[in-house]
Coordinates of C-alpha atoms in Angstrom, one line a residue:
A1206 CA 206.1 -35.6 74.3
E1207 CA 206.7 -32.1 72.8
Y1208 CA 210.0 -33.2 71.2
G1209 CA 208.3 -36.4 69.9
D1210 CA 205.6 -34.2 68.3
Y1211 CA 208.2 -32.2 66.4
V1212 CA 210.3 -35.0 65.2
S1213 CA 207.8 -37.8 64.7
G1214 CA 204.3 -36.3 64.8
K1215 CA 203.9 -35.9 61.0
R1216 CA 204.5 -39.6 60.6
V1217 CA 201.6 -40.3 62.9
I1218 CA 199.2 -37.5 62.0
N1219 CA 199.3 -37.4 58.3
A1220 CA 196.7 -36.9 55.5
E1221 CA 195.4 -40.4 55.9
S1222 CA 194.8 -40.1 59.7
K1223 CA 193.3 -36.6 59.2
Q1224 CA 190.8 -38.0 56.7
A1225 CA 190.0 -40.8 59.1
M1226 CA 189.3 -38.2 61.8
R1227 CA 187.0 -36.3 59.4
D1228 CA 185.1 -39.5 58.6
I1229 CA 184.6 -40.2 62.2
L1230 CA 183.4 -36.7 62.9
T1231 CA 180.9 -37.1 60.1
E1232 CA 179.6 -40.3 61.7
I1233 CA 179.2 -38.5 65.0
Q1234 CA 177.5 -35.5 63.4
D1235 CA 175.0 -37.5 61.3
G1236 CA 174.1 -39.8 64.2
R1237 CA 175.6 -43.1 62.9
F1238 CA 178.0 -43.3 65.9
A1239 CA 175.2 -42.8 68.4
K1240 CA 173.0 -45.3 66.6
D1241 CA 175.8 -47.9 66.6
F1242 CA 176.4 -47.3 70.3
I1243 CA 172.7 -47.7 71.2
L1244 CA 172.5 -50.9 69.2
E1245 CA 175.7 -52.1 70.9
G1246 CA 174.1 -51.4 74.3
Q1247 CA 170.9 -53.2 73.4
A1248 CA 172.9 -56.3 72.5
G1249 CA 174.7 -56.2 75.8
Y1250 CA 177.9 -54.5 74.6
P1251 CA 179.6 -57.5 73.0
R1252 CA 182.2 -55.6 71.1
M1253 CA 183.0 -53.2 73.9
N1254 CA 183.4 -56.0 76.4
A1255 CA 185.6 -58.0 74.0
E1256 CA 187.8 -54.9 73.4
R1257 CA 188.0 -54.2 77.2
A1258 CA 189.0 -57.9 77.8
N1259 CA 191.6 -57.7 75.1
D1260 CA 193.0 -54.4 76.4
K1261 CA 193.3 -55.7 80.0
E1262 CA 196.1 -58.1 78.8
K1263 CA 198.2 -55.4 77.1
L1264 CA 201.4 -54.3 78.8
I1265 CA 200.5 -50.6 78.3
T1266 CA 197.2 -51.1 80.1
K1267 CA 198.8 -52.9 83.0
T1268 CA 201.5 -50.2 83.2
G1269 CA 198.9 -47.4 83.2
N1270 CA 196.9 -49.2 85.9
S1271 CA 200.1 -49.5 88.1
L1272 CA 200.9 -45.8 87.5
R1273 CA 197.3 -44.7 88.4
E1274 CA 197.5 -46.7 91.6
M1275 CA 200.5 -44.5 92.6
M1276 CA 198.4 -41.4 92.0
P1277 CA 195.1 -41.8 93.8
W1278 CA 194.0 -38.3 93.2
I1279 CA 193.5 -39.2 89.5
S1280 CA 190.7 -41.7 90.2
A1281 CA 189.1 -39.6 93.0
G1282 CA 186.7 -38.0 90.6
K1283 CA 186.4 -40.9 88.2
I1284 CA 183.0 -41.2 86.6
V1285 CA 183.5 -44.3 84.5
N1286 CA 184.0 -47.7 86.1
Q1287 CA 184.6 -50.5 83.6
E1288 CA 183.1 -53.0 86.0
T1289 CA 179.7 -51.2 86.1
N1290 CA 179.6 -49.0 83.0

């Protein structure tokens, strides 16, 4: 990961992505993010549930789940359970 950061990182984290992160921080700071999340919850989390369903089918998610099953100490203190919250 460290080597990848040195040789590839600037292609991923560039001026455009930094501006996107600033924009997101502004949305968090001015309350838009929280408002959107509350409205999403009031509607039964349709977007979040759709994204979760889509992610379950991705190879990277399946691989991550398999790896975490091999390391039970990772989930021992888990506070988020996608089945209940």
